Amino acid sequence: MKWMKEQKRHENLTYLALWGMLFAVPVLSLYIRSVNIPVFGFEWREVFMIWRQFGIFLAIFLIHNFLLAPLLVYKQRRTLYFSIIAVIIGAFIVYQCTTRPSERRAFHHGPPPFEQMEPSHRQHPPQPREFKKFQRHRPPLMMGQHDIIALIILILMLGMNIGIKLYFKSRHDAKQLMALEKENLEQQLEYLRYQINPHFFMNTLNNIHALVDIDPEKAKDTILELSKMMRFVLYEGNKEGVPLSREFDFIRHYVTLMQLRYTDKVDVQVDLPAEVPDYQLPPLMLITFIENAFKHGISYQHDSFVHIKADIEDATLYFECRNSKADTPNQDKGGVGLANVKQRLNLLYGENYTLNIQDEPDTYNVELQIPLT
């Protein structure tokens, strides 16, 4: 969506501004020094040395921002995230301790104090080779003050990156929640008005009227099925989620009533799990595809079919609705429509669902995968 892309752009601009100011600091600092203290000229070589150190932090930041931070903020894969961060911090420490060895050893270890030297050393200061003799037995990896400060800066930088992402994610979630609430208010009326449209009720009531004289008991059962559907639409259609078992029952009632309208030439198959785990689903999410299958896929000139199948695996619903295509497609408008269903799926699941529609010359197939809660 447009506002999602805009928010992502704002986040990237925030990072760009922060890094731009950071890289500008050494230039400004050396310029002020050269103005106030003329003996120190402005040296780009010094700036490039500082920028080289900043470049290491920038490279780690880019890897963290685009590859690692999403693991924690968006995908909640904490174990993987902290494992990789531990490896990066370890590699950073090794790098800090092994680069610029001469500078570090002179700074951290240096020659022994003059007072502790042998008398011969006091009269004759140690030569550079003797310095190496003192340093030879030092541990190769020792964290000094500079390394500790660099490590603290790295950790603060990663924490800042996580904090900014969480801030923009909270803004995104708030806007998404507002959009979803607004969409739900609009959908409540559309459910009652379109989902079980007047044509369906009219045809169903006509079928019931015909059954009263032919098969009174079947007419009674049909009225009961219709009342169950109406109860579901009126009392469950405006909720955020309903048990998956009740959604499947609604589909069965719908298909049962639709079968009253057609002869045996229409092959209707419904394969829904008999035992359903305790998951919830947004109400009336699947019925749109089934309604379209009956509306646009039934032909009175040749054999037709509507095949509905659902399966649950690893907290994911796999739904498929496949139907033949009529010679003359039904032009009546009804149901929420595929466009509204896609919009609702985007609001509810973002990128965590898969909708695959195959519109072939003779068949129409819908495959939907959505996570369950």
mmCIF file of C-alpha atoms in Angstrom:
data_model
loop_
_atom_site.group_PDB
_atom_site.id
_atom_site.type_symbol
_atom_site.label_atom_id
_atom_site.label_comp_id
_atom_site.label_asym_id
_atom_site.label_seq_id
_atom_site.Cartn_x
_atom_site.Cartn_y
_atom_site.Cartn_z
ATOM 1 C CA MET A 1 0.000 0.000 0.000
ATOM 2 C CA LYS A 2 1.022 3.597 -0.605
ATOM 3 C CA TRP A 3 1.355 4.602 3.046
ATOM 4 C CA MET A 4 3.428 1.484 3.788
ATOM 5 C CA LYS A 5 5.941 2.438 1.090
ATOM 6 C CA GLU A 6 5.977 6.012 2.359
ATOM 7 C CA GLN A 7 6.688 4.847 5.901
ATOM 8 C CA LYS A 8 9.547 2.657 4.667
ATOM 9 C CA ARG A 9 10.947 5.649 2.805
ATOM 10 C CA HIS A 10 10.794 7.743 5.990
ATOM 11 C CA GLU A 11 12.694 5.060 7.890
ATOM 12 C CA ASN A 12 15.431 4.927 5.242
ATOM 13 C CA LEU A 13 15.646 8.730 5.198
ATOM 14 C CA THR A 14 16.128 8.671 8.976
ATOM 15 C CA TYR A 15 19.078 6.306 8.630
ATOM 16 C CA LEU A 16 20.515 8.353 5.767
ATOM 17 C CA ALA A 17 20.326 11.564 7.809
ATOM 18 C CA LEU A 18 21.992 9.980 10.857
ATOM 19 C CA TRP A 19 24.837 8.460 8.862
ATOM 20 C CA GLY A 20 25.246 11.644 6.842
ATOM 21 C CA MET A 21 25.710 13.678 10.026
ATOM 22 C CA LEU A 22 28.120 11.095 11.410
ATOM 23 C CA PHE A 23 30.343 11.195 8.328
ATOM 24 C CA ALA A 24 30.204 14.999 8.307
ATOM 25 C CA VAL A 25 31.458 15.330 11.912
ATOM 26 C CA PRO A 26 35.181 14.632 11.219
ATOM 27 C CA VAL A 27 35.200 17.036 8.257
ATOM 28 C CA LEU A 28 33.664 19.800 10.357
ATOM 29 C CA SER A 29 35.886 19.041 13.346
ATOM 30 C CA LEU A 30 39.136 19.148 11.358
ATOM 31 C CA TYR A 31 38.010 22.284 9.546
ATOM 32 C CA ILE A 32 37.345 24.114 12.847
ATOM 33 C CA ARG A 33 40.731 22.930 14.165
ATOM 34 C CA SER A 34 42.566 24.205 11.093
ATOM 35 C CA VAL A 35 40.862 27.596 11.427
ATOM 36 C CA ASN A 36 41.503 28.010 15.144
ATOM 37 C CA ILE A 37 44.991 26.463 15.155
ATOM 38 C CA PRO A 38 46.704 27.353 11.857
ATOM 39 C CA VAL A 39 49.675 25.099 12.604
ATOM 40 C CA PHE A 40 47.337 22.130 12.074
ATOM 41 C CA GLY A 41 46.281 22.166 8.461
ATOM 42 C CA PHE A 42 43.208 20.449 7.044
ATOM 43 C CA GLU A 43 44.259 16.965 5.981
ATOM 44 C CA TRP A 44 41.879 14.836 3.933
ATOM 45 C CA ARG A 45 44.093 11.890 4.768
ATOM 46 C CA GLU A 46 42.954 12.124 8.382
ATOM 47 C CA VAL A 47 39.340 12.348 7.282
ATOM 48 C CA PHE A 48 39.678 9.235 5.130
ATOM 49 C CA MET A 49 41.265 7.333 8.029
ATOM 50 C CA ILE A 50 38.279 8.177 10.220
ATOM 51 C CA TRP A 51 35.848 7.367 7.417
ATOM 52 C CA ARG A 52 37.491 3.977 7.000
ATOM 53 C CA GLN A 53 36.668 3.167 10.615
ATOM 54 C CA PHE A 54 33.131 4.467 10.130
ATOM 55 C CA GLY A 55 32.855 2.303 7.030
ATOM 56 C CA ILE A 56 33.250 -0.831 9.124
ATOM 57 C CA PHE A 57 30.353 0.224 11.322
ATOM 58 C CA LEU A 58 28.314 1.182 8.253
ATOM 59 C CA ALA A 59 28.870 -2.227 6.644
ATOM 60 C CA ILE A 60 27.724 -3.996 9.830
ATOM 61 C CA PHE A 61 24.747 -1.654 10.058
ATOM 62 C CA LEU A 62 23.622 -2.392 6.495
ATOM 63 C CA ILE A 63 23.825 -6.152 7.086
ATOM 64 C CA HIS A 64 21.943 -5.781 10.361
ATOM 65 C CA ASN A 65 19.290 -3.414 9.004
ATOM 66 C CA PHE A 66 18.337 -5.337 5.869
ATOM 67 C CA LEU A 67 19.055 -8.964 6.850
ATOM 68 C CA LEU A 68 19.164 -9.439 10.624
ATOM 69 C CA ALA A 69 16.839 -6.871 12.215
ATOM 70 C CA PRO A 70 13.792 -8.142 10.246
ATOM 71 C CA LEU A 71 14.385 -11.582 11.793
ATOM 72 C CA LEU A 72 13.747 -10.135 15.245
ATOM 73 C CA VAL A 73 11.264 -7.323 14.563
ATOM 74 C CA TYR A 74 9.036 -8.909 11.914
ATOM 75 C CA LYS A 75 9.596 -12.676 12.044
ATOM 76 C CA GLN A 76 10.236 -13.104 15.813
ATOM 77 C CA ARG A 77 13.141 -15.520 15.203
ATOM 78 C CA ARG A 78 15.016 -14.529 18.341
ATOM 79 C CA THR A 79 17.324 -17.545 18.608
ATOM 80 C CA LEU A 80 18.622 -17.184 15.066
ATOM 81 C CA TYR A 81 18.996 -13.427 15.432
ATOM 82 C CA PHE A 82 20.982 -13.463 18.681
ATOM 83 C CA SER A 83 23.156 -16.343 17.444
ATOM 84 C CA ILE A 84 24.193 -14.383 14.358
ATOM 85 C CA ILE A 85 24.702 -11.207 16.409
ATOM 86 C CA ALA A 86 26.995 -13.111 18.787
ATOM 87 C CA VAL A 87 29.069 -14.291 15.831
ATOM 88 C CA ILE A 88 29.280 -10.753 14.405
ATOM 89 C CA ILE A 89 30.329 -9.273 17.755
ATOM 90 C CA GLY A 90 32.963 -11.988 18.180
ATOM 91 C CA ALA A 91 34.346 -11.339 14.707
ATOM 92 C CA PHE A 92 34.344 -7.586 15.401
ATOM 93 C CA ILE A 93 36.340 -8.064 18.613
ATOM 94 C CA VAL A 94 38.912 -10.235 16.830
ATOM 95 C CA TYR A 95 39.192 -7.652 14.052
ATOM 96 C CA GLN A 96 39.679 -4.797 16.516
ATOM 97 C CA CYS A 97 42.360 -6.669 18.418
ATOM 98 C CA THR A 98 44.345 -7.848 15.406
ATOM 99 C CA THR A 99 44.424 -4.705 13.236
ATOM 100 C CA ARG A 100 47.121 -2.042 13.560
ATOM 101 C CA PRO A 101 49.321 -4.298 15.787
ATOM 102 C CA SER A 102 52.280 -1.926 16.161
ATOM 103 C CA GLU A 103 50.078 0.957 17.233
ATOM 104 C CA ARG A 104 48.144 -1.139 19.702
ATOM 105 C CA ARG A 105 51.123 -2.818 21.301
ATOM 106 C CA ALA A 106 52.902 0.503 21.752
ATOM 107 C CA PHE A 107 49.786 2.009 23.238
ATOM 108 C CA HIS A 108 48.663 -0.839 25.475
ATOM 109 C CA HIS A 109 51.832 -2.614 26.453
ATOM 110 C CA GLY A 110 54.784 -0.311 25.728
ATOM 111 C CA PRO A 111 58.211 -0.764 27.329
ATOM 112 C CA PRO A 112 58.503 -1.487 31.036
ATOM 113 C CA PRO A 113 58.790 1.464 33.408
ATOM 114 C CA PHE A 114 62.263 2.951 33.688
ATOM 115 C CA GLU A 115 62.339 2.393 37.445
ATOM 116 C CA GLN A 116 61.834 -1.387 37.004
ATOM 117 C CA MET A 117 64.689 -1.826 34.487
ATOM 118 C CA GLU A 118 68.022 -3.380 35.233
ATOM 119 C CA PRO A 119 70.838 -0.894 35.981
ATOM 120 C CA SER A 120 72.336 -1.458 32.556
ATOM 121 C CA HIS A 121 69.023 -0.519 31.036
ATOM 122 C CA ARG A 122 68.839 2.661 33.054
ATOM 123 C CA GLN A 123 72.188 3.815 31.739
ATOM 124 C CA HIS A 124 71.454 2.694 28.231
ATOM 125 C CA PRO A 125 67.745 2.910 27.271
ATOM 126 C CA PRO A 126 66.424 -0.200 25.541
ATOM 127 C CA GLN A 127 66.743 -0.268 21.806
ATOM 128 C CA PRO A 128 63.751 -1.110 19.552
ATOM 129 C CA ARG A 129 64.834 -4.747 19.410
ATOM 130 C CA GLU A 130 64.716 -4.896 23.183
ATOM 131 C CA PHE A 131 61.166 -3.464 23.068
ATOM 132 C CA LYS A 132 60.189 -6.419 20.916
ATOM 133 C CA LYS A 133 61.758 -8.694 23.506
ATOM 134 C CA PHE A 134 59.479 -7.241 26.172
ATOM 135 C CA GLN A 135 56.438 -7.533 23.921
ATOM 136 C CA ARG A 136 57.079 -10.984 22.593
ATOM 137 C CA HIS A 137 55.476 -12.739 25.542
ATOM 138 C CA ARG A 138 52.343 -10.542 25.607
ATOM 139 C CA PRO A 139 49.045 -12.224 24.676
ATOM 140 C CA PRO A 140 48.245 -11.517 20.995
ATOM 141 C CA LEU A 141 44.599 -10.648 21.719
ATOM 142 C CA MET A 142 44.005 -8.074 24.437
ATOM 143 C CA MET A 143 41.074 -5.668 24.510
ATOM 144 C CA GLY A 144 42.152 -2.154 25.287
ATOM 145 C CA GLN A 145 40.156 0.943 26.032
ATOM 146 C CA HIS A 146 39.785 1.767 22.343
ATOM 147 C CA ASP A 147 38.412 -1.722 21.606
ATOM 148 C CA ILE A 148 35.920 -1.597 24.473
ATOM 149 C CA ILE A 149 34.637 1.801 23.338
ATOM 150 C CA ALA A 150 34.286 0.517 19.766
ATOM 151 C CA LEU A 151 32.353 -2.524 21.023
ATOM 152 C CA ILE A 152 30.017 -0.337 23.081
ATOM 153 C CA ILE A 153 29.405 1.887 20.030
ATOM 154 C CA LEU A 154 28.614 -1.209 17.940
ATOM 155 C CA ILE A 155 26.083 -2.522 20.472
ATOM 156 C CA LEU A 156 24.452 0.904 20.806
ATOM 157 C CA MET A 157 24.258 1.190 17.023
ATOM 158 C CA LEU A 158 22.514 -2.184 16.697
ATOM 159 C CA GLY A 159 20.158 -1.281 19.531
ATOM 160 C CA MET A 160 19.365 2.046 17.864
ATOM 161 C CA ASN A 161 18.579 0.214 14.628
ATOM 162 C CA ILE A 162 16.192 -2.147 16.444
ATOM 163 C CA GLY A 163 14.581 0.779 18.284
ATOM 164 C CA ILE A 164 13.929 2.738 15.085
ATOM 165 C CA LYS A 165 12.484 -0.324 13.360
ATOM 166 C CA LEU A 166 10.207 -1.037 16.321
ATOM 167 C CA TYR A 167 9.052 2.595 16.282
ATOM 168 C CA PHE A 168 8.136 2.517 12.599
ATOM 169 C CA LYS A 169 6.596 -0.941 12.995
ATOM 170 C CA SER A 170 4.374 0.328 15.826
ATOM 171 C CA ARG A 171 3.254 3.199 13.587
ATOM 172 C CA HIS A 172 2.599 0.729 10.778
ATOM 173 C CA ASP A 173 0.601 -1.562 13.073
ATOM 174 C CA ALA A 174 -1.448 1.366 14.402
ATOM 175 C CA LYS A 175 -2.333 2.552 10.896
ATOM 176 C CA GLN A 176 -3.063 -1.004 9.811
ATOM 177 C CA LEU A 177 -5.351 -1.494 12.811
ATOM 178 C CA MET A 178 -7.230 1.711 12.014
ATOM 179 C CA ALA A 179 -7.610 0.670 8.382
ATOM 180 C CA LEU A 180 -8.781 -2.791 9.424
ATOM 181 C CA GLU A 181 -11.351 -1.403 11.861
ATOM 182 C CA LYS A 182 -12.680 0.908 9.163
ATOM 183 C CA GLU A 183 -12.775 -1.959 6.692
ATOM 184 C CA ASN A 184 -14.629 -4.167 9.175
ATOM 185 C CA LEU A 185 -17.296 -1.499 9.699
ATOM 186 C CA GLU A 186 -17.845 -1.321 5.965
ATOM 187 C CA GLN A 187 -17.784 -5.086 5.564
ATOM 188 C CA GLN A 188 -20.495 -5.643 8.190
ATOM 189 C CA LEU A 189 -23.073 -4.009 5.931
ATOM 190 C CA GLU A 190 -21.674 -5.726 2.836
ATOM 191 C CA TYR A 191 -21.976 -9.134 4.496
ATOM 192 C CA LEU A 192 -25.672 -8.633 5.120
ATOM 193 C CA ARG A 193 -26.315 -7.031 1.770
ATOM 194 C CA TYR A 194 -24.251 -9.128 -0.619
ATOM 195 C CA GLN A 195 -22.771 -12.238 0.909
ATOM 196 C CA ILE A 196 -26.039 -14.166 0.873
ATOM 197 C CA ASN A 197 -27.673 -12.125 -1.862
ATOM 198 C CA PRO A 198 -31.433 -11.748 -2.429
ATOM 199 C CA HIS A 199 -31.323 -13.961 -5.540
ATOM 200 C CA PHE A 200 -30.006 -16.815 -3.462
ATOM 201 C CA PHE A 201 -32.743 -16.402 -0.858
ATOM 202 C CA MET A 202 -35.415 -16.083 -3.523
ATOM 203 C CA ASN A 203 -34.322 -19.268 -5.305
ATOM 204 C CA THR A 204 -33.965 -21.137 -2.027
ATOM 205 C CA LEU A 205 -37.435 -20.114 -0.863
ATOM 206 C CA ASN A 206 -38.892 -21.170 -4.232
ATOM 207 C CA ASN A 207 -37.230 -24.557 -3.873
ATOM 208 C CA ILE A 208 -38.602 -24.897 -0.360
ATOM 209 C CA HIS A 209 -42.054 -23.952 -1.620
ATOM 210 C CA ALA A 210 -41.851 -26.713 -4.240
ATOM 211 C CA LEU A 211 -40.672 -29.231 -1.655
ATOM 212 C CA VAL A 212 -43.598 -28.553 0.666
ATOM 213 C CA ASP A 213 -45.919 -30.654 -1.505
ATOM 214 C CA ILE A 214 -43.331 -33.145 -2.808
ATOM 215 C CA ASP A 215 -41.273 -33.849 0.315
ATOM 216 C CA PRO A 216 -42.471 -31.980 3.420
ATOM 217 C CA GLU A 217 -39.745 -33.441 5.627
ATOM 218 C CA LYS A 218 -37.010 -32.299 3.256
ATOM 219 C CA ALA A 219 -38.624 -28.867 3.121
ATOM 220 C CA LYS A 220 -38.421 -28.664 6.901
ATOM 221 C CA ASP A 221 -34.758 -29.639 6.845
ATOM 222 C CA THR A 222 -34.067 -27.020 4.196
ATOM 223 C CA ILE A 223 -35.727 -24.305 6.280
ATOM 224 C CA LEU A 224 -33.574 -25.380 9.208
ATOM 225 C CA GLU A 225 -30.420 -25.161 7.089
ATOM 226 C CA LEU A 226 -31.398 -21.687 5.928
ATOM 227 C CA SER A 227 -32.077 -20.502 9.471
ATOM 228 C CA LYS A 228 -28.652 -21.745 10.593
ATOM 229 C CA MET A 229 -27.002 -19.779 7.821
ATOM 230 C CA MET A 230 -28.919 -16.623 8.681
ATOM 231 C CA ARG A 231 -27.999 -16.973 12.341
ATOM 232 C CA PHE A 232 -24.323 -17.284 11.433
ATOM 233 C CA VAL A 233 -24.397 -14.232 9.145
ATOM 234 C CA LEU A 234 -26.282 -12.043 11.613
ATOM 235 C CA TYR A 235 -24.418 -12.941 14.809
ATOM 236 C CA GLU A 236 -20.969 -14.066 13.659
ATOM 237 C CA GLY A 237 -20.373 -12.004 10.510
ATOM 238 C CA ASN A 238 -19.268 -8.868 12.396
ATOM 239 C CA LYS A 239 -16.740 -10.610 14.649
ATOM 240 C CA GLU A 240 -12.978 -10.542 14.161
ATOM 241 C CA GLY A 241 -12.735 -14.321 14.231
ATOM 242 C CA VAL A 242 -14.929 -17.394 14.477
ATOM 243 C CA PRO A 243 -14.042 -21.041 15.157
ATOM 244 C CA LEU A 244 -12.907 -22.792 12.023
ATOM 245 C CA SER A 245 -15.417 -25.575 12.623
ATOM 246 C CA ARG A 246 -18.318 -23.089 12.440
ATOM 247 C CA GLU A 247 -16.976 -21.622 9.206
ATOM 248 C CA PHE A 248 -16.864 -25.139 7.738
ATOM 249 C CA ASP A 249 -20.433 -25.808 8.927
ATOM 250 C CA PHE A 250 -21.572 -22.645 7.197
ATOM 251 C CA ILE A 251 -19.966 -23.829 3.949
ATOM 252 C CA ARG A 252 -21.724 -27.201 4.240
ATOM 253 C CA HIS A 253 -25.106 -25.505 4.787
ATOM 254 C CA TYR A 254 -24.506 -23.239 1.818
ATOM 255 C CA VAL A 255 -23.580 -26.102 -0.506
ATOM 256 C CA THR A 256 -26.557 -28.159 0.662
ATOM 257 C CA LEU A 257 -28.969 -25.372 -0.248
ATOM 258 C CA MET A 258 -27.258 -24.705 -3.573
ATOM 259 C CA GLN A 259 -27.585 -28.362 -4.552
ATOM 260 C CA LEU A 260 -31.392 -28.030 -4.417
ATOM 261 C CA ARG A 261 -31.216 -25.832 -7.511
ATOM 262 C CA TYR A 262 -29.309 -28.238 -9.760
ATOM 263 C CA THR A 263 -29.677 -31.737 -11.177
ATOM 264 C CA ASP A 264 -27.304 -34.645 -10.890
ATOM 265 C CA LYS A 265 -25.380 -33.286 -13.878
ATOM 266 C CA VAL A 266 -23.635 -30.944 -11.486
ATOM 267 C CA ASP A 267 -20.849 -32.767 -9.662
ATOM 268 C CA VAL A 268 -20.519 -31.116 -6.259
ATOM 269 C CA GLN A 269 -17.802 -32.417 -3.952
ATOM 270 C CA VAL A 270 -17.009 -30.993 -0.539
ATOM 271 C CA ASP A 271 -13.938 -32.299 1.301
ATOM 272 C CA LEU A 272 -13.674 -30.569 4.664
ATOM 273 C CA PRO A 273 -11.970 -31.984 7.767
ATOM 274 C CA ALA A 274 -14.385 -33.720 10.100
ATOM 275 C CA GLU A 275 -12.283 -32.902 13.163
ATOM 276 C CA VAL A 276 -11.010 -29.347 13.230
ATOM 277 C CA PRO A 277 -8.355 -28.020 15.659
ATOM 278 C CA ASP A 278 -9.207 -25.088 17.879
ATOM 279 C CA TYR A 279 -8.269 -22.375 15.390
ATOM 280 C CA GLN A 280 -10.065 -19.198 14.399
ATOM 281 C CA LEU A 281 -10.657 -17.613 11.026
ATOM 282 C CA PRO A 282 -12.130 -14.265 9.939
ATOM 283 C CA PRO A 283 -15.815 -14.973 9.296
ATOM 284 C CA LEU A 284 -17.136 -15.486 5.760
ATOM 285 C CA MET A 285 -13.651 -15.423 4.300
ATOM 286 C CA LEU A 286 -14.005 -18.524 2.103
ATOM 287 C CA ILE A 287 -17.630 -18.356 1.041
ATOM 288 C CA THR A 288 -16.954 -15.714 -1.626
ATOM 289 C CA PHE A 289 -14.912 -18.149 -3.705
ATOM 290 C CA ILE A 290 -17.590 -20.838 -3.343
ATOM 291 C CA GLU A 291 -20.390 -18.459 -4.257
ATOM 292 C CA ASN A 292 -18.505 -17.382 -7.383
ATOM 293 C CA ALA A 293 -17.937 -21.037 -8.293
ATOM 294 C CA PHE A 294 -21.674 -21.776 -8.284
ATOM 295 C CA LYS A 295 -22.577 -18.484 -9.918
ATOM 296 C CA HIS A 296 -20.123 -18.583 -12.821
ATOM 297 C CA GLY A 297 -19.318 -22.272 -13.136
ATOM 298 C CA ILE A 298 -22.662 -24.027 -13.563
ATOM 299 C CA SER A 299 -23.857 -24.776 -17.090
ATOM 300 C CA TYR A 300 -27.290 -26.143 -17.996
ATOM 301 C CA GLN A 301 -26.050 -27.365 -21.394
ATOM 302 C CA HIS A 302 -23.320 -29.776 -20.274
ATOM 303 C CA ASP A 303 -21.975 -31.435 -17.166
ATOM 304 C CA SER A 304 -20.494 -29.085 -14.600
ATOM 305 C CA PHE A 305 -18.615 -29.472 -11.376
ATOM 306 C CA VAL A 306 -17.722 -27.605 -8.195
ATOM 307 C CA HIS A 307 -15.006 -29.174 -6.044
ATOM 308 C CA ILE A 308 -14.235 -27.695 -2.626
ATOM 309 C CA LYS A 309 -11.387 -28.917 -0.462
ATOM 310 C CA ALA A 310 -9.748 -27.707 2.743
ATOM 311 C CA ASP A 311 -6.900 -29.077 4.817
ATOM 312 C CA ILE A 312 -5.047 -27.942 7.939
ATOM 313 C CA GLU A 313 -1.331 -28.492 8.430
ATOM 314 C CA ASP A 314 1.154 -26.763 10.745
ATOM 315 C CA ALA A 315 -1.332 -24.038 11.770
ATOM 316 C CA THR A 316 -1.964 -23.209 8.098
ATOM 317 C CA LEU A 317 -5.240 -23.531 6.204
ATOM 318 C CA TYR A 318 -4.955 -24.861 2.658
ATOM 319 C CA PHE A 319 -8.165 -24.107 0.765
ATOM 320 C CA GLU A 320 -8.988 -24.958 -2.832
ATOM 321 C CA CYS A 321 -12.130 -24.289 -4.867
ATOM 322 C CA ARG A 322 -12.186 -25.602 -8.421
ATOM 323 C CA ASN A 323 -15.104 -25.335 -10.833
ATOM 324 C CA SER A 324 -16.014 -25.671 -14.480
ATOM 325 C CA LYS A 325 -16.868 -22.579 -16.497
ATOM 326 C CA ALA A 326 -20.280 -21.945 -17.983
ATOM 327 C CA ASP A 327 -20.682 -21.290 -21.697
ATOM 328 C CA THR A 328 -22.263 -17.922 -20.919
ATOM 329 C CA PRO A 329 -20.806 -16.504 -17.687
ATOM 330 C CA ASN A 330 -23.219 -15.032 -15.190
ATOM 331 C CA GLN A 331 -22.998 -11.247 -15.364
ATOM 332 C CA ASP A 332 -24.891 -10.598 -12.133
ATOM 333 C CA LYS A 333 -22.911 -8.829 -9.445
ATOM 334 C CA GLY A 334 -23.010 -10.337 -6.022
ATOM 335 C CA GLY A 335 -20.879 -11.254 -3.106
ATOM 336 C CA VAL A 336 -18.114 -9.194 -1.651
ATOM 337 C CA GLY A 337 -16.111 -9.827 -4.814
ATOM 338 C CA LEU A 338 -12.567 -10.971 -5.341
ATOM 339 C CA ALA A 339 -11.174 -7.433 -5.181
ATOM 340 C CA ASN A 340 -12.604 -6.862 -1.706
ATOM 341 C CA VAL A 341 -11.504 -10.298 -0.532
ATOM 342 C CA LYS A 342 -7.935 -9.592 -1.654
ATOM 343 C CA GLN A 343 -8.008 -6.259 0.120
ATOM 344 C CA ARG A 344 -9.270 -7.895 3.286
ATOM 345 C CA LEU A 345 -6.569 -10.569 3.081
ATOM 346 C CA ASN A 346 -3.924 -7.857 2.706
ATOM 347 C CA LEU A 347 -5.190 -6.016 5.763
ATOM 348 C CA LEU A 348 -5.397 -9.132 7.898
ATOM 349 C CA TYR A 349 -2.312 -11.073 6.841
ATOM 350 C CA GLY A 350 -0.015 -8.678 4.993
ATOM 351 C CA GLU A 351 2.526 -10.842 3.149
ATOM 352 C CA ASN A 352 1.813 -13.966 5.222
ATOM 353 C CA TYR A 353 -0.770 -15.484 2.867
ATOM 354 C CA THR A 354 -0.767 -16.963 -0.624
ATOM 355 C CA LEU A 355 -3.609 -16.591 -3.120
ATOM 356 C CA ASN A 356 -3.202 -18.307 -6.469
ATOM 357 C CA ILE A 357 -5.983 -17.979 -9.073
ATOM 358 C CA GLN A 358 -5.796 -19.977 -12.308
ATOM 359 C CA ASP A 359 -8.318 -18.829 -14.900
ATOM 360 C CA GLU A 360 -8.176 -21.430 -17.686
ATOM 361 C CA PRO A 361 -10.499 -21.784 -20.721
ATOM 362 C CA ASP A 362 -12.601 -24.577 -19.176
ATOM 363 C CA THR A 363 -11.852 -24.403 -15.450
ATOM 364 C CA TYR A 364 -11.367 -21.869 -12.707
ATOM 365 C CA ASN A 365 -9.184 -22.779 -9.741
ATOM 366 C CA VAL A 366 -8.561 -20.850 -6.506
ATOM 367 C CA GLU A 367 -5.837 -21.891 -4.055
ATOM 368 C CA LEU A 368 -5.511 -20.052 -0.755
ATOM 369 C CA GLN A 369 -3.048 -20.515 2.100
ATOM 370 C CA ILE A 370 -3.500 -18.489 5.279
ATOM 371 C CA PRO A 371 -2.039 -18.839 8.795
ATOM 372 C CA LEU A 372 -4.433 -19.751 11.595
ATOM 373 C CA THR A 373 -4.544 -18.365 15.118
#
